[in-house]
């Protein structure tokens, strides 16, 4: 709490007056951060028309993600997902929901590409969404752990090659 009062200039009473407890404060901070860092990705995706182009928009967004969040401690989903699992169940649930939403979105984009015939109809949407999602999250974790953005760039190159080799008609 001392860090929060110093950073905000508010008293402990003012902070607790707006939140049920510190777990609620953590949840609201996480939700705010997610909106801040994920909204640009949705804008990247939303600016594209085809499922295939939307997949490439995801990798384009993540190429700039490191610089976007490096000063705030890295990817909030990874940080919270790892840290909150055993000490803040509500916060962990919110992180898991964000993860599931992203995974579902990738799967839906692949399905869109299949319905447009820009992605092979034989593509296993669930499997490919899991592979893409896992590579993204793993590259973020590794890049922030090593403080080296090239892990993300290499992973995005790999995802693009997976798309080209396995999914394009």
Short mmCIF file of N, CA and C in Angstrom, two decimals:
data_model
loop_
_atom_site.label_atom_id
_atom_site.label_comp_id
_atom_site.label_asym_id
_atom_site.label_seq_id
_atom_site.Cartn_x
_atom_site.Cartn_y
_atom_site.Cartn_z
N UNK A 1 0.82 -1.19 0.00
CA UNK A 1 0.00 0.00 0.00
C UNK A 1 0.86 1.26 0.00
N UNK A 2 1.99 1.20 0.65
CA UNK A 2 2.87 2.36 0.69
C UNK A 2 3.29 2.78 -0.71
N UNK A 3 3.60 1.80 -1.55
CA UNK A 3 3.96 2.10 -2.94
C UNK A 3 2.80 2.78 -3.67
N UNK A 4 1.59 2.30 -3.43
CA UNK A 4 0.42 2.88 -4.08
C UNK A 4 0.16 4.30 -3.61
N UNK A 5 0.25 4.52 -2.32
CA UNK A 5 0.02 5.88 -1.82
C UNK A 5 1.09 6.84 -2.34
N UNK A 6 2.32 6.37 -2.44
CA UNK A 6 3.39 7.21 -2.98
C UNK A 6 3.17 7.50 -4.46
N UNK A 7 2.80 6.50 -5.21
CA UNK A 7 2.63 6.66 -6.66
C UNK A 7 1.42 7.51 -7.01
N UNK A 8 0.35 7.39 -6.23
CA UNK A 8 -0.89 8.08 -6.58
C UNK A 8 -1.08 9.40 -5.83
N UNK A 9 -0.40 9.55 -4.70
CA UNK A 9 -0.62 10.73 -3.87
C UNK A 9 -1.88 10.64 -3.04
N UNK A 10 -2.51 9.48 -3.07
CA UNK A 10 -3.74 9.27 -2.30
C UNK A 10 -3.42 8.64 -0.95
N UNK A 11 -4.33 8.80 -0.02
CA UNK A 11 -4.18 8.14 1.27
C UNK A 11 -4.67 6.71 1.16
N UNK A 12 -4.30 5.88 2.13
CA UNK A 12 -4.79 4.50 2.14
C UNK A 12 -6.31 4.48 2.20
N UNK A 13 -6.88 5.37 2.98
CA UNK A 13 -8.34 5.45 3.09
C UNK A 13 -9.00 5.77 1.76
N UNK A 14 -8.39 6.69 1.01
CA UNK A 14 -8.95 7.04 -0.30
C UNK A 14 -8.88 5.86 -1.25
N UNK A 15 -7.80 5.11 -1.18
CA UNK A 15 -7.67 3.94 -2.05
C UNK A 15 -8.67 2.87 -1.65
N UNK A 16 -8.72 2.54 -0.37
CA UNK A 16 -9.64 1.50 0.09
C UNK A 16 -11.09 1.94 -0.03
N UNK A 17 -11.34 3.24 -0.07
CA UNK A 17 -12.71 3.73 -0.22
C UNK A 17 -13.28 3.43 -1.60
N UNK A 18 -12.42 3.15 -2.55
CA UNK A 18 -12.87 2.88 -3.92
C UNK A 18 -12.81 1.40 -4.30
N UNK A 19 -12.25 0.59 -3.43
CA UNK A 19 -12.10 -0.84 -3.72
C UNK A 19 -12.49 -1.64 -2.48
N UNK A 20 -13.02 -2.82 -2.70
CA UNK A 20 -13.45 -3.68 -1.60
C UNK A 20 -12.26 -4.08 -0.74
N UNK A 21 -11.17 -4.46 -1.41
CA UNK A 21 -9.95 -4.90 -0.71
C UNK A 21 -8.80 -4.85 -1.71
N UNK A 22 -7.63 -5.29 -1.29
CA UNK A 22 -6.48 -5.21 -2.20
C UNK A 22 -6.61 -6.17 -3.37
N UNK A 23 -7.33 -7.27 -3.19
CA UNK A 23 -7.55 -8.19 -4.30
C UNK A 23 -8.42 -7.54 -5.37
N UNK A 24 -9.44 -6.77 -4.92
CA UNK A 24 -10.30 -6.05 -5.86
C UNK A 24 -9.50 -4.98 -6.60
N UNK A 25 -8.64 -4.29 -5.89
CA UNK A 25 -7.77 -3.29 -6.50
C UNK A 25 -6.88 -3.94 -7.57
N UNK A 26 -6.31 -5.08 -7.26
CA UNK A 26 -5.46 -5.78 -8.22
C UNK A 26 -6.26 -6.19 -9.46
N UNK A 27 -7.48 -6.66 -9.25
CA UNK A 27 -8.34 -7.06 -10.37
C UNK A 27 -8.65 -5.87 -11.26
N UNK A 28 -9.01 -4.77 -10.69
CA UNK A 28 -9.35 -3.57 -11.47
C UNK A 28 -8.11 -3.04 -12.21
N UNK A 29 -6.96 -3.08 -11.58
CA UNK A 29 -5.72 -2.65 -12.24
C UNK A 29 -5.41 -3.56 -13.42
N UNK A 30 -5.61 -4.87 -13.24
CA UNK A 30 -5.37 -5.82 -14.33
C UNK A 30 -6.32 -5.54 -15.49
N UNK A 31 -7.60 -5.36 -15.19
CA UNK A 31 -8.59 -5.10 -16.24
C UNK A 31 -8.24 -3.83 -17.01
N UNK A 32 -7.80 -2.81 -16.31
CA UNK A 32 -7.40 -1.55 -16.96
C UNK A 32 -6.20 -1.78 -17.88
N UNK A 33 -5.22 -2.50 -17.38
CA UNK A 33 -4.00 -2.75 -18.16
C UNK A 33 -4.30 -3.59 -19.39
N UNK A 34 -5.15 -4.58 -19.25
CA UNK A 34 -5.53 -5.43 -20.39
C UNK A 34 -6.18 -4.58 -21.48
N UNK A 35 -7.12 -3.72 -21.09
CA UNK A 35 -7.76 -2.85 -22.08
C UNK A 35 -6.71 -1.98 -22.79
N UNK A 36 -5.77 -1.49 -22.04
CA UNK A 36 -4.74 -0.59 -22.58
C UNK A 36 -3.83 -1.29 -23.59
N UNK A 37 -3.43 -2.52 -23.32
CA UNK A 37 -2.47 -3.19 -24.21
C UNK A 37 -3.12 -4.06 -25.28
N UNK A 38 -4.36 -4.47 -25.06
CA UNK A 38 -5.01 -5.35 -26.03
C UNK A 38 -5.80 -4.56 -27.07
N UNK A 39 -6.31 -3.41 -26.70
CA UNK A 39 -7.10 -2.61 -27.64
C UNK A 39 -6.35 -2.36 -28.96
N UNK A 40 -5.06 -2.01 -28.92
CA UNK A 40 -4.35 -1.83 -30.20
C UNK A 40 -4.33 -3.09 -31.08
N UNK A 41 -4.25 -4.26 -30.45
CA UNK A 41 -4.27 -5.50 -31.24
C UNK A 41 -5.62 -5.64 -31.93
N UNK A 42 -6.70 -5.36 -31.22
CA UNK A 42 -8.02 -5.45 -31.84
C UNK A 42 -8.15 -4.46 -32.99
N UNK A 43 -7.51 -3.29 -32.87
CA UNK A 43 -7.53 -2.31 -33.96
C UNK A 43 -6.76 -2.84 -35.16
N UNK A 44 -5.61 -3.46 -34.92
CA UNK A 44 -4.83 -4.07 -36.01
C UNK A 44 -5.70 -5.11 -36.74
N UNK A 45 -6.30 -5.99 -35.96
CA UNK A 45 -7.11 -7.06 -36.53
C UNK A 45 -8.32 -6.48 -37.25
N UNK A 46 -8.98 -5.52 -36.61
CA UNK A 46 -10.18 -4.93 -37.18
C UNK A 46 -9.95 -4.16 -38.47
N UNK A 47 -8.72 -3.77 -38.72
CA UNK A 47 -8.43 -3.02 -39.95
C UNK A 47 -8.27 -3.95 -41.15
N UNK A 48 -8.29 -5.23 -40.91
CA UNK A 48 -8.15 -6.22 -41.99
C UNK A 48 -9.50 -6.85 -42.31
N UNK A 49 -9.63 -7.34 -43.53
CA UNK A 49 -10.90 -7.92 -43.95
C UNK A 49 -10.92 -9.44 -43.92
N UNK A 50 -9.85 -10.07 -44.40
CA UNK A 50 -9.87 -11.53 -44.51
C UNK A 50 -9.27 -12.18 -43.26
N UNK A 51 -9.67 -13.41 -43.05
CA UNK A 51 -9.11 -14.17 -41.93
C UNK A 51 -7.60 -14.29 -42.03
N UNK A 52 -7.11 -14.52 -43.23
CA UNK A 52 -5.67 -14.66 -43.43
C UNK A 52 -4.95 -13.35 -43.06
N UNK A 53 -5.47 -12.24 -43.53
CA UNK A 53 -4.85 -10.95 -43.20
C UNK A 53 -4.94 -10.65 -41.71
N UNK A 54 -5.99 -11.10 -41.06
CA UNK A 54 -6.14 -10.90 -39.62
C UNK A 54 -5.09 -11.71 -38.85
N UNK A 55 -4.77 -12.91 -39.33
CA UNK A 55 -3.70 -13.68 -38.69
C UNK A 55 -2.37 -12.95 -38.79
N UNK A 56 -2.10 -12.42 -39.97
CA UNK A 56 -0.86 -11.65 -40.13
C UNK A 56 -0.87 -10.38 -39.28
N UNK A 57 -2.04 -9.81 -39.06
CA UNK A 57 -2.15 -8.62 -38.20
C UNK A 57 -1.74 -8.96 -36.77
N UNK A 58 -2.07 -10.16 -36.33
CA UNK A 58 -1.68 -10.59 -34.98
C UNK A 58 -0.16 -10.63 -34.85
N UNK A 59 0.51 -11.19 -35.85
CA UNK A 59 1.97 -11.24 -35.75
C UNK A 59 2.58 -9.84 -35.90
N UNK A 60 2.00 -9.00 -36.75
CA UNK A 60 2.50 -7.62 -36.86
C UNK A 60 2.37 -6.89 -35.52
N UNK A 61 1.24 -7.04 -34.89
CA UNK A 61 1.03 -6.38 -33.59
C UNK A 61 2.07 -6.84 -32.57
N UNK A 62 2.30 -8.13 -32.52
CA UNK A 62 3.22 -8.66 -31.50
C UNK A 62 4.68 -8.27 -31.76
N UNK A 63 5.00 -7.94 -32.99
CA UNK A 63 6.36 -7.46 -33.27
C UNK A 63 6.64 -6.13 -32.56
N UNK A 64 5.60 -5.36 -32.27
CA UNK A 64 5.77 -4.08 -31.56
C UNK A 64 5.37 -4.17 -30.08
N UNK A 65 4.88 -5.30 -29.67
CA UNK A 65 4.34 -5.47 -28.32
C UNK A 65 5.39 -5.27 -27.23
N UNK A 66 6.57 -5.77 -27.45
CA UNK A 66 7.64 -5.67 -26.46
C UNK A 66 7.87 -4.21 -26.07
N UNK A 67 8.03 -3.38 -27.08
CA UNK A 67 8.28 -1.96 -26.81
C UNK A 67 7.07 -1.29 -26.15
N UNK A 68 5.89 -1.78 -26.44
CA UNK A 68 4.67 -1.22 -25.86
C UNK A 68 4.59 -1.45 -24.35
N UNK A 69 4.99 -2.64 -23.90
CA UNK A 69 4.77 -2.99 -22.50
C UNK A 69 6.03 -3.17 -21.66
N UNK A 70 7.20 -3.01 -22.26
CA UNK A 70 8.43 -3.29 -21.51
C UNK A 70 8.60 -2.40 -20.29
N UNK A 71 8.17 -1.15 -20.36
CA UNK A 71 8.34 -0.24 -19.23
C UNK A 71 7.32 -0.46 -18.12
N UNK A 72 6.28 -1.23 -18.42
CA UNK A 72 5.28 -1.52 -17.39
C UNK A 72 5.42 -2.93 -16.83
N UNK A 73 6.54 -3.58 -17.09
CA UNK A 73 6.80 -4.87 -16.48
C UNK A 73 6.53 -6.07 -17.35
N UNK A 74 6.18 -5.86 -18.61
CA UNK A 74 5.96 -6.98 -19.50
C UNK A 74 4.49 -7.29 -19.70
N UNK A 75 4.23 -8.43 -20.24
CA UNK A 75 2.87 -8.84 -20.59
C UNK A 75 2.03 -9.06 -19.33
N UNK A 76 0.94 -8.31 -19.18
CA UNK A 76 0.13 -8.46 -17.96
C UNK A 76 -0.53 -9.83 -17.84
N UNK A 77 -0.89 -10.43 -18.94
CA UNK A 77 -1.55 -11.74 -18.87
C UNK A 77 -0.58 -12.78 -18.32
N UNK A 78 0.65 -12.77 -18.80
CA UNK A 78 1.64 -13.72 -18.31
C UNK A 78 1.97 -13.45 -16.85
N UNK A 79 2.22 -12.19 -16.53
CA UNK A 79 2.58 -11.84 -15.14
C UNK A 79 1.49 -12.27 -14.17
N UNK A 80 0.29 -11.87 -14.47
CA UNK A 80 -0.82 -12.17 -13.56
C UNK A 80 -1.15 -13.65 -13.58
N UNK A 81 -1.13 -14.25 -14.77
CA UNK A 81 -1.42 -15.68 -14.86
C UNK A 81 -0.47 -16.52 -14.02
N UNK A 82 0.78 -16.12 -13.96
CA UNK A 82 1.78 -16.86 -13.19
C UNK A 82 1.69 -16.54 -11.69
N UNK A 83 1.54 -15.26 -11.38
CA UNK A 83 1.62 -14.83 -9.99
C UNK A 83 0.35 -15.05 -9.18
N UNK A 84 -0.81 -14.97 -9.81
CA UNK A 84 -2.07 -14.96 -9.06
C UNK A 84 -2.69 -16.33 -8.86
N UNK A 85 -2.18 -17.32 -9.50
CA UNK A 85 -2.84 -18.63 -9.47
C UNK A 85 -3.14 -19.12 -8.06
N UNK A 86 -2.22 -18.96 -7.15
CA UNK A 86 -2.42 -19.52 -5.81
C UNK A 86 -2.72 -18.48 -4.74
N UNK A 87 -2.60 -17.19 -5.08
CA UNK A 87 -2.83 -16.20 -4.02
C UNK A 87 -3.97 -15.23 -4.29
N UNK A 88 -4.54 -15.25 -5.50
CA UNK A 88 -5.67 -14.38 -5.79
C UNK A 88 -6.52 -15.05 -6.86
N UNK A 89 -7.42 -15.94 -6.45
CA UNK A 89 -8.21 -16.71 -7.42
C UNK A 89 -9.03 -15.86 -8.38
N UNK A 90 -9.58 -14.76 -7.93
CA UNK A 90 -10.38 -13.90 -8.83
C UNK A 90 -9.50 -13.29 -9.91
N UNK A 91 -8.32 -12.88 -9.54
CA UNK A 91 -7.39 -12.29 -10.50
C UNK A 91 -6.91 -13.36 -11.49
N UNK A 92 -6.62 -14.54 -10.99
CA UNK A 92 -6.21 -15.64 -11.87
C UNK A 92 -7.34 -15.97 -12.86
N UNK A 93 -8.57 -15.98 -12.38
CA UNK A 93 -9.72 -16.26 -13.23
C UNK A 93 -9.82 -15.21 -14.35
N UNK A 94 -9.58 -13.93 -14.02
CA UNK A 94 -9.62 -12.87 -15.03
C UNK A 94 -8.51 -13.06 -16.06
N UNK A 95 -7.33 -13.43 -15.61
CA UNK A 95 -6.21 -13.66 -16.54
C UNK A 95 -6.53 -14.85 -17.45
N UNK A 96 -7.05 -15.90 -16.87
CA UNK A 96 -7.40 -17.09 -17.66
C UNK A 96 -8.49 -16.76 -18.68
N UNK A 97 -9.45 -15.94 -18.29
CA UNK A 97 -10.51 -15.53 -19.21
C UNK A 97 -9.92 -14.74 -20.38
N UNK A 98 -8.94 -13.87 -20.11
CA UNK A 98 -8.28 -13.12 -21.18
C UNK A 98 -7.55 -14.05 -22.12
N UNK A 99 -6.87 -15.06 -21.55
CA UNK A 99 -6.16 -16.04 -22.37
C UNK A 99 -7.13 -16.79 -23.27
N UNK A 100 -8.24 -17.23 -22.69
CA UNK A 100 -9.22 -18.01 -23.43
C UNK A 100 -9.87 -17.17 -24.53
N UNK A 101 -10.09 -15.89 -24.25
CA UNK A 101 -10.68 -14.99 -25.25
C UNK A 101 -9.75 -14.84 -26.45
N UNK A 102 -8.47 -14.67 -26.20
CA UNK A 102 -7.49 -14.54 -27.27
C UNK A 102 -7.42 -15.82 -28.09
N UNK A 103 -7.37 -16.95 -27.43
CA UNK A 103 -7.32 -18.25 -28.11
C UNK A 103 -8.57 -18.45 -28.97
N UNK A 104 -9.73 -18.14 -28.41
CA UNK A 104 -10.98 -18.26 -29.16
C UNK A 104 -10.98 -17.34 -30.38
N UNK A 105 -10.45 -16.13 -30.21
CA UNK A 105 -10.39 -15.19 -31.32
C UNK A 105 -9.52 -15.70 -32.45
N UNK A 106 -8.40 -16.29 -32.12
CA UNK A 106 -7.53 -16.86 -33.16
C UNK A 106 -8.27 -17.97 -33.90
N UNK A 107 -8.93 -18.83 -33.15
CA UNK A 107 -9.69 -19.93 -33.78
C UNK A 107 -10.77 -19.38 -34.71
N UNK A 108 -11.48 -18.34 -34.28
CA UNK A 108 -12.53 -17.75 -35.11
C UNK A 108 -11.97 -17.11 -36.38
N UNK A 109 -10.79 -16.51 -36.26
CA UNK A 109 -10.14 -15.92 -37.44
C UNK A 109 -9.78 -17.01 -38.44
N UNK A 110 -9.28 -18.12 -37.95
CA UNK A 110 -8.95 -19.25 -38.83
C UNK A 110 -10.22 -19.77 -39.50
N UNK A 111 -11.27 -19.89 -38.73
CA UNK A 111 -12.55 -20.34 -39.30
C UNK A 111 -13.05 -19.37 -40.37
N UNK A 112 -12.88 -18.07 -40.12
CA UNK A 112 -13.27 -17.08 -41.12
C UNK A 112 -12.47 -17.30 -42.40
N UNK A 113 -11.17 -17.50 -42.27
CA UNK A 113 -10.33 -17.75 -43.44
C UNK A 113 -10.74 -19.01 -44.19
N UNK A 114 -11.13 -20.03 -43.45
CA UNK A 114 -11.60 -21.26 -44.10
C UNK A 114 -12.89 -21.00 -44.87
N UNK A 115 -13.81 -20.23 -44.29
CA UNK A 115 -15.08 -19.96 -44.96
C UNK A 115 -14.89 -19.06 -46.18
N UNK A 116 -13.83 -18.26 -46.19
CA UNK A 116 -13.52 -17.40 -47.34
C UNK A 116 -12.67 -18.13 -48.38
N UNK A 117 -12.22 -19.32 -48.03
CA UNK A 117 -11.35 -20.13 -48.89
C UNK A 117 -9.97 -19.51 -49.07
N UNK A 118 -9.52 -18.70 -48.09
CA UNK A 118 -8.15 -18.19 -48.11
C UNK A 118 -7.25 -19.06 -47.23
N UNK A 119 -7.88 -19.89 -46.42
CA UNK A 119 -7.17 -20.86 -45.58
C UNK A 119 -7.73 -22.23 -45.92
N UNK A 120 -6.84 -23.21 -46.02
CA UNK A 120 -7.25 -24.57 -46.38
C UNK A 120 -8.38 -25.05 -45.48
N UNK A 121 -9.38 -25.67 -46.09
CA UNK A 121 -10.51 -26.19 -45.33
C UNK A 121 -10.09 -27.35 -44.42
N UNK A 122 -8.98 -27.98 -44.74
CA UNK A 122 -8.49 -29.10 -43.93
C UNK A 122 -7.75 -28.64 -42.67
N UNK A 123 -7.54 -27.34 -42.51
CA UNK A 123 -6.82 -26.82 -41.35
C UNK A 123 -7.61 -27.10 -40.08
N UNK A 124 -6.96 -27.68 -39.10
CA UNK A 124 -7.58 -27.92 -37.79
C UNK A 124 -7.52 -26.60 -37.02
N UNK A 125 -8.63 -25.89 -36.99
CA UNK A 125 -8.68 -24.54 -36.40
C UNK A 125 -8.28 -24.53 -34.93
N UNK A 126 -8.74 -25.50 -34.20
CA UNK A 126 -8.44 -25.55 -32.76
C UNK A 126 -6.94 -25.80 -32.54
N UNK A 127 -6.40 -26.77 -33.24
CA UNK A 127 -4.99 -27.09 -33.11
C UNK A 127 -4.11 -25.91 -33.52
N UNK A 128 -4.39 -25.32 -34.68
CA UNK A 128 -3.56 -24.21 -35.15
C UNK A 128 -3.68 -22.99 -34.23
N UNK A 129 -4.87 -22.74 -33.70
CA UNK A 129 -5.04 -21.63 -32.76
C UNK A 129 -4.19 -21.87 -31.51
N UNK A 130 -4.18 -23.10 -31.01
CA UNK A 130 -3.36 -23.42 -29.84
C UNK A 130 -1.88 -23.27 -30.14
N UNK A 131 -1.45 -23.70 -31.31
CA UNK A 131 -0.04 -23.59 -31.68
C UNK A 131 0.36 -22.12 -31.78
N UNK A 132 -0.44 -21.33 -32.48
CA UNK A 132 -0.13 -19.91 -32.64
C UNK A 132 -0.12 -19.21 -31.29
N UNK A 133 -1.15 -19.45 -30.50
CA UNK A 133 -1.25 -18.82 -29.18
C UNK A 133 -0.06 -19.19 -28.29
N UNK A 134 0.28 -20.46 -28.28
CA UNK A 134 1.37 -20.93 -27.42
C UNK A 134 2.71 -20.34 -27.86
N UNK A 135 2.94 -20.26 -29.15
CA UNK A 135 4.18 -19.66 -29.63
C UNK A 135 4.23 -18.19 -29.23
N UNK A 136 3.12 -17.49 -29.37
CA UNK A 136 3.10 -16.07 -28.99
C UNK A 136 3.42 -15.91 -27.51
N UNK A 137 2.68 -16.60 -26.66
CA UNK A 137 2.87 -16.44 -25.22
C UNK A 137 4.27 -16.89 -24.79
N UNK A 138 4.75 -17.98 -25.37
CA UNK A 138 6.09 -18.43 -25.02
C UNK A 138 7.16 -17.43 -25.43
N UNK A 139 6.97 -16.82 -26.59
CA UNK A 139 7.95 -15.82 -27.04
C UNK A 139 7.92 -14.59 -26.15
N UNK A 140 6.73 -14.21 -25.69
CA UNK A 140 6.63 -13.05 -24.80
C UNK A 140 7.32 -13.34 -23.47
N UNK A 141 7.03 -14.50 -22.92
CA UNK A 141 7.65 -14.88 -21.65
C UNK A 141 9.18 -14.89 -21.78
N UNK A 142 9.66 -15.49 -22.84
CA UNK A 142 11.11 -15.59 -23.03
C UNK A 142 11.74 -14.21 -23.29
N UNK A 143 11.09 -13.42 -24.11
CA UNK A 143 11.63 -12.08 -24.41
C UNK A 143 11.72 -11.22 -23.16
N UNK A 144 10.68 -11.24 -22.34
CA UNK A 144 10.71 -10.42 -21.13
C UNK A 144 11.66 -11.01 -20.08
N UNK A 145 11.77 -12.30 -20.03
CA UNK A 145 12.72 -12.93 -19.10
C UNK A 145 14.16 -12.58 -19.46
N UNK A 146 14.45 -12.56 -20.75
CA UNK A 146 15.82 -12.29 -21.22
C UNK A 146 16.05 -10.82 -21.60
N UNK A 147 14.98 -10.05 -21.55
CA UNK A 147 15.03 -8.65 -21.98
C UNK A 147 15.61 -8.55 -23.39
N UNK A 148 15.02 -9.37 -24.27
CA UNK A 148 15.51 -9.45 -25.64
C UNK A 148 14.33 -9.64 -26.59
N UNK A 149 13.97 -8.59 -27.27
CA UNK A 149 12.83 -8.56 -28.18
C UNK A 149 12.96 -9.55 -29.34
N UNK A 150 14.18 -9.95 -29.67
CA UNK A 150 14.36 -10.81 -30.84
C UNK A 150 13.67 -12.17 -30.68
N UNK A 151 13.41 -12.59 -29.44
CA UNK A 151 12.66 -13.84 -29.25
C UNK A 151 11.26 -13.71 -29.86
N UNK A 152 10.65 -12.54 -29.71
CA UNK A 152 9.32 -12.32 -30.27
C UNK A 152 9.39 -12.27 -31.79
N UNK A 153 10.35 -11.50 -32.32
CA UNK A 153 10.47 -11.39 -33.78
C UNK A 153 10.68 -12.75 -34.44
N UNK A 154 11.54 -13.56 -33.85
CA UNK A 154 11.80 -14.90 -34.38
C UNK A 154 10.54 -15.75 -34.34
N UNK A 155 9.81 -15.67 -33.24
CA UNK A 155 8.57 -16.46 -33.11
C UNK A 155 7.51 -15.99 -34.11
N UNK A 156 7.40 -14.68 -34.33
CA UNK A 156 6.41 -14.17 -35.29
C UNK A 156 6.79 -14.59 -36.71
N UNK A 157 8.09 -14.61 -37.02
CA UNK A 157 8.54 -15.12 -38.32
C UNK A 157 8.12 -16.59 -38.47
N UNK A 158 8.28 -17.34 -37.40
CA UNK A 158 7.92 -18.76 -37.45
C UNK A 158 6.41 -18.94 -37.65
N UNK A 159 5.62 -18.17 -36.91
CA UNK A 159 4.16 -18.26 -37.09
C UNK A 159 3.79 -17.93 -38.53
N UNK A 160 4.37 -16.86 -39.07
CA UNK A 160 4.07 -16.51 -40.47
C UNK A 160 4.43 -17.66 -41.41
N UNK A 161 5.56 -18.33 -41.15
CA UNK A 161 5.95 -19.45 -42.03
C UNK A 161 5.01 -20.64 -41.84
N UNK A 162 4.53 -20.85 -40.63
CA UNK A 162 3.56 -21.93 -40.38
C UNK A 162 2.27 -21.64 -41.14
N UNK A 163 1.85 -20.40 -41.11
CA UNK A 163 0.65 -20.02 -41.85
C UNK A 163 0.85 -20.29 -43.34
N UNK A 164 1.97 -19.84 -43.87
CA UNK A 164 2.25 -20.00 -45.30
C UNK A 164 2.34 -21.48 -45.69
N UNK A 165 3.08 -22.27 -44.91
CA UNK A 165 3.31 -23.67 -45.27
C UNK A 165 2.11 -24.56 -45.03
N UNK A 166 1.35 -24.29 -43.99
CA UNK A 166 0.32 -25.24 -43.58
C UNK A 166 -1.12 -24.79 -43.77
N UNK A 167 -1.34 -23.51 -43.99
CA UNK A 167 -2.73 -23.06 -43.98
C UNK A 167 -3.20 -22.40 -45.27
N UNK A 168 -2.29 -21.85 -46.05
CA UNK A 168 -2.72 -21.13 -47.26
C UNK A 168 -2.97 -22.13 -48.38
N UNK A 169 -4.04 -21.89 -49.08
CA UNK A 169 -4.42 -22.76 -50.21
C UNK A 169 -3.42 -22.68 -51.32
#
